PDB file of C-alpha atoms in Angstrom:
ATOM      1  CA  MET A 237      27.393  72.279 -56.668  1.00 77.00           C
ATOM      2  CA  ILE A 238      25.396  75.251 -55.776  1.00 83.00           C
ATOM      3  CA  PHE A 239      22.411  72.925 -55.681  1.00 83.00           C
ATOM      4  CA  ARG A 240      24.532  70.734 -53.674  1.00 81.00           C
ATOM      5  CA  VAL A 241      25.106  73.133 -51.013  1.00 83.00           C
ATOM      6  CA  ALA A 242      21.317  74.596 -50.919  1.00 84.00           C
ATOM      7  CA  ALA A 243      20.138  71.149 -50.390  1.00 81.00           C
ATOM      8  CA  ALA A 244      22.455  70.159 -47.655  1.00 80.00           C
ATOM      9  CA  LEU A 245      21.207  73.636 -45.789  1.00 83.00           C
ATOM     10  CA  ILE A 246      18.171  72.764 -46.601  1.00 87.00           C
ATOM     11  CA  PHE A 247      18.391  68.837 -45.037  1.00 82.00           C
ATOM     12  CA  THR A 248      20.087  70.386 -41.886  1.00 84.00           C
ATOM     13  CA  ALA A 249      17.197  72.854 -41.567  1.00 86.00           C
ATOM     14  CA  VAL A 250      14.662  70.060 -41.783  1.00 86.00           C
ATOM     15  CA  GLY A 251      16.265  67.944 -39.236  1.00 85.00           C
ATOM     16  CA  ALA A 252      16.923  71.163 -36.775  1.00 85.00           C
ATOM     17  CA  VAL A 253      13.128  71.607 -37.542  1.00 90.00           C
ATOM     18  CA  ILE A 254      11.940  68.140 -36.482  1.00 89.00           C
ATOM     19  CA  GLY A 255      14.201  68.121 -33.241  1.00 87.00           C
ATOM     20  CA  PHE A 256      12.440  71.173 -32.388  1.00 88.00           C
ATOM     21  CA  SER A 257       8.909  69.746 -33.068  1.00 90.00           C
ATOM     22  CA  LEU A 258       9.704  67.113 -31.078  1.00 89.00           C
ATOM     23  CA  THR A 259      11.040  69.065 -27.812  1.00 90.00           C
ATOM     24  CA  ASP A 260       7.883  71.446 -28.379  1.00 92.00           C
ATOM     25  CA  ARG A 261       5.660  68.002 -28.271  1.00 91.00           C
ATOM     26  CA  LEU A 262       7.062  67.553 -24.852  1.00 92.00           C
ATOM     27  CA  ARG A 263       6.284  71.094 -24.020  1.00 93.00           C
ATOM     28  CA  SER A 264       2.948  70.709 -24.724  1.00 92.00           C
ATOM     29  CA  ALA A 265       2.848  67.514 -22.699  1.00 92.00           C
ATOM     30  CA  LYS A 266       3.935  69.558 -19.482  1.00 94.00           C
ATOM     31  CA  LYS A 267       1.401  72.158 -20.005  1.00 93.00           C
ATOM     32  CA  SER A 268      -1.286  70.014 -20.500  1.00 93.00           C
ATOM     33  CA  CYS A 269       0.021  68.374 -17.036  1.00 94.00           C
ATOM     34  CA  ASN A 270       0.099  71.714 -15.431  1.00 94.00           C
ATOM     35  CA  SER A 271      -3.573  72.711 -16.624  1.00 95.00           C
ATOM     36  CA  VAL A 272      -5.111  69.385 -15.442  1.00 96.00           C
ATOM     37  CA  GLU A 273      -3.470  70.235 -11.984  1.00 96.00           C
ATOM     38  CA  HIS A 274      -4.614  73.597 -12.042  1.00 96.00           C
ATOM     39  CA  LEU A 275      -8.523  72.167 -13.057  1.00 96.00           C
ATOM     40  CA  LEU A 276      -7.930  69.895  -9.813  1.00 97.00           C
ATOM     41  CA  ARG A 277      -6.666  72.319  -7.463  1.00 96.00           C
ATOM     42  CA  ARG A 278      -9.673  74.913  -8.631  1.00 96.00           C
ATOM     43  CA  SER A 279     -12.098  71.970  -8.190  1.00 96.00           C
ATOM     44  CA  ILE A 280     -11.121  71.529  -4.619  1.00 95.00           C
ATOM     45  CA  TYR A 281     -11.931  75.319  -4.059  1.00 95.00           C
ATOM     46  CA  ILE A 282     -15.017  75.449  -5.691  1.00 95.00           C
ATOM     47  CA  ILE A 283     -16.446  71.822  -4.162  1.00 94.00           C
ATOM     48  CA  GLY A 284     -14.953  72.746  -0.736  1.00 91.00           C
ATOM     49  CA  ILE A 285     -15.357  76.581  -0.531  1.00 90.00           C
ATOM     50  CA  ARG A 286     -17.992  77.339  -2.693  1.00 91.00           C
ATOM     51  CA  ARG A 287     -19.964  74.173  -2.475  1.00 90.00           C
ATOM     52  CA  GLU A 288     -21.030  74.282  -5.671  1.00 91.00           C
ATOM     53  CA  ASP A 289     -22.500  71.428  -7.573  1.00 91.00           C
ATOM     54  CA  VAL A 290     -21.297  69.589 -10.792  1.00 92.00           C
ATOM     55  CA  TYR A 291     -23.079  72.289 -13.035  1.00 92.00           C
ATOM     56  CA  GLY A 292     -21.861  74.981 -10.685  1.00 93.00           C
ATOM     57  CA  LEU A 293     -18.070  73.498 -11.118  1.00 94.00           C
ATOM     58  CA  CYS A 294     -18.644  73.108 -15.135  1.00 94.00           C
ATOM     59  CA  ARG A 295     -19.687  77.053 -15.198  1.00 93.00           C
ATOM     60  CA  ASN A 296     -16.458  77.977 -13.227  1.00 94.00           C
ATOM     61  CA  LEU A 297     -14.225  75.875 -15.119  1.00 94.00           C
ATOM     62  CA  LYS A 298     -15.206  76.867 -18.225  1.00 93.00           C
ATOM     63  CA  GLY A 299     -14.663  80.493 -17.201  1.00 91.00           C
ATOM     64  CA  ASP A 300     -11.253  80.023 -15.746  1.00 93.00           C
ATOM     65  CA  VAL A 301      -8.629  81.490 -18.354  1.00 92.00           C
ATOM     66  CA  ASN A 302      -5.821  79.249 -17.135  1.00 92.00           C
ATOM     67  CA  LEU A 303      -7.765  76.232 -18.732  1.00 93.00           C
ATOM     68  CA  LYS A 304      -8.321  77.634 -22.516  1.00 91.00           C
ATOM     69  CA  CYS A 305      -6.063  74.841 -23.315  1.00 90.00           C
ATOM     70  CA  LEU A 306      -8.659  71.755 -22.079  1.00 93.00           C
ATOM     71  CA  LYS A 307     -11.148  72.414 -24.939  1.00 94.00           C
ATOM     72  CA  PHE A 308     -13.462  69.467 -23.657  1.00 95.00           C
ATOM     73  CA  LEU A 309     -14.542  71.755 -20.893  1.00 95.00           C
ATOM     74  CA  GLN A 310     -16.564  73.893 -23.009  1.00 94.00           C
ATOM     75  CA  LYS A 311     -18.537  70.693 -24.339  1.00 94.00           C
ATOM     76  CA  LEU A 312     -19.903  70.205 -20.553  1.00 93.00           C
ATOM     77  CA  PRO A 313     -22.831  71.609 -19.594  1.00 92.00           C
ATOM     78  CA  TYR A 314     -24.053  74.780 -17.466  1.00 86.00           C
ATOM     79  CA  GLU A 315     -27.344  72.630 -16.236  1.00 89.00           C
ATOM     80  CA  TYR A 316     -29.163  69.903 -15.638  1.00 86.00           C
ATOM     81  CA  ARG A 317     -31.473  68.657 -18.748  1.00 86.00           C
ATOM     82  CA  THR A 318     -33.846  65.956 -17.999  1.00 89.00           C
ATOM     83  CA  GLY A 319     -32.591  62.503 -19.216  1.00 88.00           C
ATOM     84  CA  GLU A 320     -28.634  63.383 -19.304  1.00 90.00           C
ATOM     85  CA  ASP A 321     -26.117  61.717 -17.436  1.00 92.00           C
ATOM     86  CA  PHE A 322     -23.705  64.302 -16.624  1.00 93.00           C
ATOM     87  CA  HIS A 323     -20.726  61.366 -15.992  1.00 93.00           C
ATOM     88  CA  THR A 324     -21.211  60.050 -19.650  1.00 94.00           C
ATOM     89  CA  ILE A 325     -21.264  63.406 -20.774  1.00 94.00           C
ATOM     90  CA  TRP A 326     -17.879  64.134 -19.130  1.00 95.00           C
ATOM     91  CA  ARG A 327     -15.980  60.746 -20.455  1.00 96.00           C
ATOM     92  CA  GLU A 328     -17.613  61.638 -24.166  1.00 95.00           C
ATOM     93  CA  SER A 329     -15.859  64.967 -24.121  1.00 95.00           C
ATOM     94  CA  LEU A 330     -12.956  63.723 -22.527  1.00 95.00           C
ATOM     95  CA  ASP A 331     -12.758  61.415 -25.361  1.00 95.00           C
ATOM     96  CA  SER A 332     -12.809  64.178 -27.870  1.00 93.00           C
ATOM     97  CA  GLU A 333      -9.702  65.902 -26.223  1.00 92.00           C
ATOM     98  CA  LYS A 334      -6.643  65.401 -28.385  1.00 89.00           C
ATOM     99  CA  ASN A 335      -4.161  67.383 -26.199  1.00 86.00           C
ATOM    100  CA  ILE A 336      -4.003  65.788 -23.554  1.00 92.00           C
ATOM    101  CA  CYS A 337      -1.655  62.687 -22.622  1.00 91.00           C
ATOM    102  CA  SER A 338      -3.297  59.524 -21.976  1.00 93.00           C
ATOM    103  CA  GLU A 339      -1.946  59.256 -17.970  1.00 95.00           C
ATOM    104  CA  GLU A 340      -3.823  62.782 -17.151  1.00 95.00           C
ATOM    105  CA  LYS A 341      -6.689  61.425 -19.268  1.00 96.00           C
ATOM    106  CA  GLU A 342      -7.119  58.309 -17.014  1.00 97.00           C
ATOM    107  CA  ILE A 343      -6.945  60.809 -14.119  1.00 97.00           C
ATOM    108  CA  LEU A 344      -9.636  63.309 -15.619  1.00 97.00           C
ATOM    109  CA  TYR A 345     -11.997  60.036 -16.145  1.00 96.00           C
ATOM    110  CA  ARG A 346     -11.306  59.060 -12.269  1.00 97.00           C
ATOM    111  CA  PHE A 347     -11.985  62.401 -11.645  1.00 97.00           C
ATOM    112  CA  GLY A 348     -14.962  62.738 -13.677  1.00 95.00           C
ATOM    113  CA  GLU A 349     -16.155  59.869 -11.974  1.00 95.00           C
ATOM    114  CA  ILE A 350     -16.258  60.985  -8.182  1.00 95.00           C
ATOM    115  CA  LEU A 351     -17.862  64.044  -9.057  1.00 93.00           C
ATOM    116  CA  GLY A 352     -21.423  64.699  -7.319  1.00 89.00           C
ATOM    117  CA  ARG A 353     -21.351  61.115  -6.191  1.00 89.00           C
ATOM    118  CA  SER A 354     -20.743  61.888  -2.351  1.00 88.00           C
ATOM    119  CA  ASP A 355     -20.021  64.475   0.052  1.00 91.00           C
ATOM    120  CA  SER A 356     -17.749  67.287  -0.869  1.00 91.00           C
ATOM    121  CA  VAL A 357     -15.418  66.126   1.845  1.00 92.00           C
ATOM    122  CA  SER A 358     -15.080  62.841   0.050  1.00 93.00           C
ATOM    123  CA  GLN A 359     -14.883  64.248  -3.088  1.00 94.00           C
ATOM    124  CA  ILE A 360     -11.726  66.550  -2.065  1.00 95.00           C
ATOM    125  CA  SER A 361     -10.233  63.791  -0.027  1.00 95.00           C
ATOM    126  CA  GLN A 362     -10.118  61.721  -3.493  1.00 96.00           C
ATOM    127  CA  ILE A 363      -9.026  64.776  -5.703  1.00 96.00           C
ATOM    128  CA  ASN A 364      -5.977  65.126  -3.143  1.00 96.00           C
ATOM    129  CA  GLY A 365      -5.133  61.861  -3.935  1.00 96.00           C
ATOM    130  CA  PHE A 366      -5.410  62.722  -7.807  1.00 97.00           C
ATOM    131  CA  LEU A 367      -3.637  65.841  -7.067  1.00 97.00           C
ATOM    132  CA  LYS A 368      -0.692  63.556  -5.573  1.00 97.00           C
ATOM    133  CA  GLU A 369      -0.483  61.357  -8.608  1.00 96.00           C
ATOM    134  CA  LEU A 370      -0.606  64.394 -11.000  1.00 95.00           C
ATOM    135  CA  GLU A 371       2.456  65.869  -9.091  1.00 95.00           C
ATOM    136  CA  GLN A 372       4.551  62.642  -9.725  1.00 96.00           C
ATOM    137  CA  LEU A 373       3.532  62.422 -13.044  1.00 95.00           C
ATOM    138  CA  SER A 374       4.553  66.191 -13.631  1.00 95.00           C
ATOM    139  CA  GLU A 375       7.862  65.699 -12.031  1.00 95.00           C
ATOM    140  CA  LEU A 376       8.186  62.935 -14.831  1.00 94.00           C
ATOM    141  CA  ARG A 377       7.237  65.123 -17.741  1.00 94.00           C
ATOM    142  CA  ARG A 378       9.712  67.775 -16.105  1.00 94.00           C
ATOM    143  CA  GLN A 379      12.622  65.114 -16.461  1.00 94.00           C
ATOM    144  CA  GLU A 380      11.707  64.010 -20.075  1.00 91.00           C
ATOM    145  CA  LEU A 381      11.714  67.589 -21.041  1.00 91.00           C
ATOM    146  CA  LEU A 382      14.981  68.287 -19.612  1.00 90.00           C
ATOM    147  CA  LYS A 383      16.547  64.941 -20.999  1.00 90.00           C
ATOM    148  CA  LYS A 384      14.774  64.289 -24.233  1.00 90.00           C
ATOM    149  CA  GLY A 385      14.166  67.874 -25.002  1.00 86.00           C
ATOM    150  CA  ARG A 386      17.936  68.618 -25.843  1.00 86.00           C
ATOM    151  CA  LEU A 387      18.705  64.967 -26.977  1.00 87.00           C
ATOM    152  CA  TYR A 388      15.968  65.729 -29.642  1.00 88.00           C
ATOM    153  CA  GLN A 389      17.041  69.287 -30.378  1.00 85.00           C
ATOM    154  CA  GLY A 390      20.789  67.791 -30.737  1.00 86.00           C
ATOM    155  CA  ALA A 391      19.945  64.655 -33.004  1.00 88.00           C
ATOM    156  CA  GLY A 392      17.672  66.365 -35.207  1.00 84.00           C
ATOM    157  CA  VAL A 393      20.516  69.388 -36.100  1.00 85.00           C
ATOM    158  CA  LEU A 394      22.744  66.220 -36.387  1.00 86.00           C
ATOM    159  CA  PHE A 395      20.914  64.200 -38.902  1.00 84.00           C
ATOM    160  CA  GLY A 396      20.140  67.088 -40.791  1.00 82.00           C
ATOM    161  CA  ILE A 397      23.775  67.731 -40.761  1.00 85.00           C
ATOM    162  CA  MET A 398      24.453  64.145 -41.874  1.00 85.00           C
ATOM    163  CA  ALA A 399      22.019  64.003 -44.243  1.00 81.00           C
ATOM    164  CA  GLY A 400      23.487  67.212 -46.091  1.00 78.00           C
ATOM    165  CA  ILE A 401      26.942  65.875 -45.897  1.00 83.00           C
ATOM    166  CA  LEU A 402      25.940  62.666 -47.695  1.00 80.00           C
ATOM    167  CA  VAL A 403      24.182  65.030 -50.463  1.00 75.00           C
ATOM    168  CA  LEU A 404      27.468  66.990 -50.770  1.00 74.00           C
TER     169      LEU A 404
END
């Protein structure tokens, strides 16, 4: 009987852990969305006010502590090297990033394509368009976290309790 009670408690705990880990995944998606938004806002400042080129942008983004969770930035070059294509390096480093959702990655792919291809005013205009898309995506992530987060936690605990009852 003691083993059954212990197993029931273990199943309940496992269900709770699963529910909370699914909620944590939603939190992580929201955090990465916020980081991408910060990256775009910071890029507007660096391109528009400081008039940096793509390599200056990379240096500044790598040094930003608020962007530490975007690991792909560390793979970007500091300066131009003969024969390399910045846009290819951007895509390859972004492909290696696992912590960004596909929607945010798509925006970052398009952002990388416009870098250095036109004057700063045109780049800023396009970045502002990306920011509008990202704001909608951020609101979607927030709503998912509010709705599904509680659902996952409650369902995880409930399924754990049900499994525990079945063991008893």
